[in-house]
CSV table of C-alpha atoms (C1' of nucleotides) in Angstrom, one decimal:
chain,number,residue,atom,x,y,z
A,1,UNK,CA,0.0,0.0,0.0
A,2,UNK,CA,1.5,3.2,-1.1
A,3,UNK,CA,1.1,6.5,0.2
A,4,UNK,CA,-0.7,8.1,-2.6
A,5,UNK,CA,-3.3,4.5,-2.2
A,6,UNK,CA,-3.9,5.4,1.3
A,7,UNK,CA,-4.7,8.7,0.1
A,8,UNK,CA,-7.2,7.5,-2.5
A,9,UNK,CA,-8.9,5.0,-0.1
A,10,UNK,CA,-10.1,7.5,2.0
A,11,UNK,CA,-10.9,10.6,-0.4
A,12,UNK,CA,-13.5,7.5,-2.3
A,13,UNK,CA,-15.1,7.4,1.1
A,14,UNK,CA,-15.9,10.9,1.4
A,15,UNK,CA,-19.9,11.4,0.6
A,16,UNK,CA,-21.0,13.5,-2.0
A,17,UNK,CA,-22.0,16.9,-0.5
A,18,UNK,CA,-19.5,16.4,1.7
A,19,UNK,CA,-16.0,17.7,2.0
A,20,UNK,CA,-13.0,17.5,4.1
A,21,UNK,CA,-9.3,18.6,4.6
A,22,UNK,CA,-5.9,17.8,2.5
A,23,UNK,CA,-4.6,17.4,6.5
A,24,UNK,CA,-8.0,15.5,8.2
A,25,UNK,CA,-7.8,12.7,5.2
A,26,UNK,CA,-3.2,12.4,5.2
A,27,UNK,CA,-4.3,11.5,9.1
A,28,UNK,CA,-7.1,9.0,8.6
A,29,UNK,CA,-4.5,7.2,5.9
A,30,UNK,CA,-2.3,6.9,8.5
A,31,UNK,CA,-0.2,10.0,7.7
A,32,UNK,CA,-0.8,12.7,10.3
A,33,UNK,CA,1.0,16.4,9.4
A,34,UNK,CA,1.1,15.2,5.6
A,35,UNK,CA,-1.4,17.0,4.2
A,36,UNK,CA,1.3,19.0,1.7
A,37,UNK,CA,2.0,15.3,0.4
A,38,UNK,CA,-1.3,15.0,0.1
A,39,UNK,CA,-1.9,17.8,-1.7
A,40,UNK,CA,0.5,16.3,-4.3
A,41,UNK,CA,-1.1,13.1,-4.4
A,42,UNK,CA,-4.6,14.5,-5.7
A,43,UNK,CA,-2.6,17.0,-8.2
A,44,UNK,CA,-1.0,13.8,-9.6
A,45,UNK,CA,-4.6,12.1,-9.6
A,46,UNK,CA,-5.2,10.0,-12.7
A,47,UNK,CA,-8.1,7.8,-11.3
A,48,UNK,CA,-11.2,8.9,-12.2
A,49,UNK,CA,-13.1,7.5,-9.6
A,50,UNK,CA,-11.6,9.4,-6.8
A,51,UNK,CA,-13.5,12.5,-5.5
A,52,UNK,CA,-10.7,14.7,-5.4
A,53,UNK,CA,-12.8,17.7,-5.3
A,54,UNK,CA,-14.0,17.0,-2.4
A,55,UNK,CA,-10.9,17.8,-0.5
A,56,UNK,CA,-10.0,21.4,0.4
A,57,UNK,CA,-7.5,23.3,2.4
A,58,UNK,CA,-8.3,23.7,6.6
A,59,UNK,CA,-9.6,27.1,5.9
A,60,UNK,CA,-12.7,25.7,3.5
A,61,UNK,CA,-11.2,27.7,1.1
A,62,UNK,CA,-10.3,25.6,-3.2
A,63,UNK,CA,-7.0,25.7,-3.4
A,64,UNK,CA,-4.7,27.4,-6.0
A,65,UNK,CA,-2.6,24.4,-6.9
A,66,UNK,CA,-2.6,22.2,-9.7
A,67,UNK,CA,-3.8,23.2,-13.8
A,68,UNK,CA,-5.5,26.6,-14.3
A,69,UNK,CA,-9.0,25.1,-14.5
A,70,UNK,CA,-8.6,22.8,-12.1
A,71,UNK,CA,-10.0,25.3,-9.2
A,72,UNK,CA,-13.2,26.1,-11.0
A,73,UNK,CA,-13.7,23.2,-12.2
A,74,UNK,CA,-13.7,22.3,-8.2
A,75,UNK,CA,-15.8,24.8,-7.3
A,76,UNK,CA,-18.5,24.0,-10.1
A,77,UNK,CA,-18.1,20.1,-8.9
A,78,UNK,CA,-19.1,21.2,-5.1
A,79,UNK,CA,-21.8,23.5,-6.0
A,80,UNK,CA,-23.5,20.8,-8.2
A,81,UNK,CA,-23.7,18.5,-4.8
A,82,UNK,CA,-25.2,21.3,-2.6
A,83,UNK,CA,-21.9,22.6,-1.1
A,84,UNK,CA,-22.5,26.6,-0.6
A,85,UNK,CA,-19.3,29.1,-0.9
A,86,UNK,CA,-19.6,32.4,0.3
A,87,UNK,CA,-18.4,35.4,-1.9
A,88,UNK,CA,-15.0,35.7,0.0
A,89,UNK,CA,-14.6,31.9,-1.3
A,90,UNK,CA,-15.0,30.1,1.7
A,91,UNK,CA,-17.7,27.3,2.5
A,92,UNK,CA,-19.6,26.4,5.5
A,93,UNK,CA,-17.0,23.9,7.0
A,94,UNK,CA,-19.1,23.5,9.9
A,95,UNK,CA,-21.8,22.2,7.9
A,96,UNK,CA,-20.5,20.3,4.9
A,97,UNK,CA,-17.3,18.8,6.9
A,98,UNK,CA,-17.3,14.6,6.8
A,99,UNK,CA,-16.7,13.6,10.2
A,100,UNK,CA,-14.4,11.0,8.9
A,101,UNK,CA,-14.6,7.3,8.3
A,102,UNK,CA,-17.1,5.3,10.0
A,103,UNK,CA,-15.2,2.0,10.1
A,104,UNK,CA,-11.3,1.5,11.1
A,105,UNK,CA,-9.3,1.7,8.2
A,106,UNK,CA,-7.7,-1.4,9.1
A,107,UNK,CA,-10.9,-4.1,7.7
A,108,UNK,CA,-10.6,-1.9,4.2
A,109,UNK,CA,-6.9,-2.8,4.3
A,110,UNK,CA,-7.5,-6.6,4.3
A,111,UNK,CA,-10.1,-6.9,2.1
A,112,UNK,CA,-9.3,-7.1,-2.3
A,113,UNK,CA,-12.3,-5.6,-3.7
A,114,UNK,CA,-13.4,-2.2,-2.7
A,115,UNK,CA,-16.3,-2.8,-0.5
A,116,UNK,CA,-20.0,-2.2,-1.9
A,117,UNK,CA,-20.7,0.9,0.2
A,118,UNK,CA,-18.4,2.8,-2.1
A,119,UNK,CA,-20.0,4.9,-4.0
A,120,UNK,CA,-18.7,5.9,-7.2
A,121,UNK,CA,-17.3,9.3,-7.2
A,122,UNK,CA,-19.8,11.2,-10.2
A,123,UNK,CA,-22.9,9.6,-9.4
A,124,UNK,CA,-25.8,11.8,-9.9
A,125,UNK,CA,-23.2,14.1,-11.9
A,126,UNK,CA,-21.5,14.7,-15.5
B,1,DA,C1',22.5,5.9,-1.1
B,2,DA,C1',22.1,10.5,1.0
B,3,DA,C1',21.0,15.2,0.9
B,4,DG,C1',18.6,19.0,-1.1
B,5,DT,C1',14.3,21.1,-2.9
B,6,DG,C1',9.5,21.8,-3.9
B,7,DA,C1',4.6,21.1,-3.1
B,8,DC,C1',-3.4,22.1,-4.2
B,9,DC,C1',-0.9,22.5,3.8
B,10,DT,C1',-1.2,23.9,8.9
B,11,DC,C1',-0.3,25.8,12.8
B,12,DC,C1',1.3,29.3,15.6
B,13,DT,C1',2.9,34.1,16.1
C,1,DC,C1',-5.4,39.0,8.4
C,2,DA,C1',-0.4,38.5,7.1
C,3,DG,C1',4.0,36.2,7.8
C,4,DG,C1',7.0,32.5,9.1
C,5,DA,C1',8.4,28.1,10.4
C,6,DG,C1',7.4,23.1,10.6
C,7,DG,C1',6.4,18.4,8.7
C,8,DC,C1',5.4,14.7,5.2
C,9,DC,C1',6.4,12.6,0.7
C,10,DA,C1',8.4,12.3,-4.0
C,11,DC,C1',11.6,13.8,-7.3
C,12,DT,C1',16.1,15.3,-8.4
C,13,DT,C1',21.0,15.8,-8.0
DNA sequence: AAAGTGACCTCCT
DNA sequence: CAGGAGGCCACTT
């Protein structure tokens, strides 16, 4: 399991309408203080199937990194799925934060497939 | 193989 | 709110 896998594994989980932090999800893969890594790990992001929009900085705020259109296209991703920014672009962290896994990491670990409760990442979407 | 540097960050002044 | 330092990983000497 590599590091940018870990990362993966856990941005999948995050429910749509939901969003959480480049530093919450380094920690739930098992790499606390990483979130810079982390950060790198969605900018190099070829699978589709992994929510990376869903991931902002600790401030609620999209940010800057990665191609030009990658922040809008970010921010247009969220809206869709009910998340609300304010004009100074900032969202309600409060409200739309994921609490986190519900289940220890370590049964997803052991198992091959991807458990069923995974939703795929653009459901509902286009 | 080891050290340096940069990155979509965070925390603490 | 701005600025600076810290920490993790990956890529490059």
């Amino acid at each position: 399991m590599t590091f940018k896998e870990s990362i993966y594994r856990v941005v999948r989980m995050i429910p749509k309408g939901k969003v959480s932090t480049y530093g919450e999800v380094a920690t739930w893969a098992g790499f606390p203080g990483a979130a810079r890594a982390c950060g790198r790990a969605l900018k190099e992001l070829e699978d589709p199937g992994v929510p990376w929009h869903r991931v902002i900085n600790s401030q609620g705020k999209i940010s800057g990194g990665g191609s030009l259109d990658r922040p809008s296209t970010q921010r247009t991703l969220l809206t869709v799925e009910g998340v609300k920014f304010r004009r100074s672009g900032t969202c309600d962290l409060r409200k739309h934060r994921w609490e986190g896994p519900a289940e220890p990491l370590e049964e997803i670990e052991s198992s091959e497939e991807p458990p069923p409760w995974i939703m795929p990442a653009f459901e509902g979407l286009e």
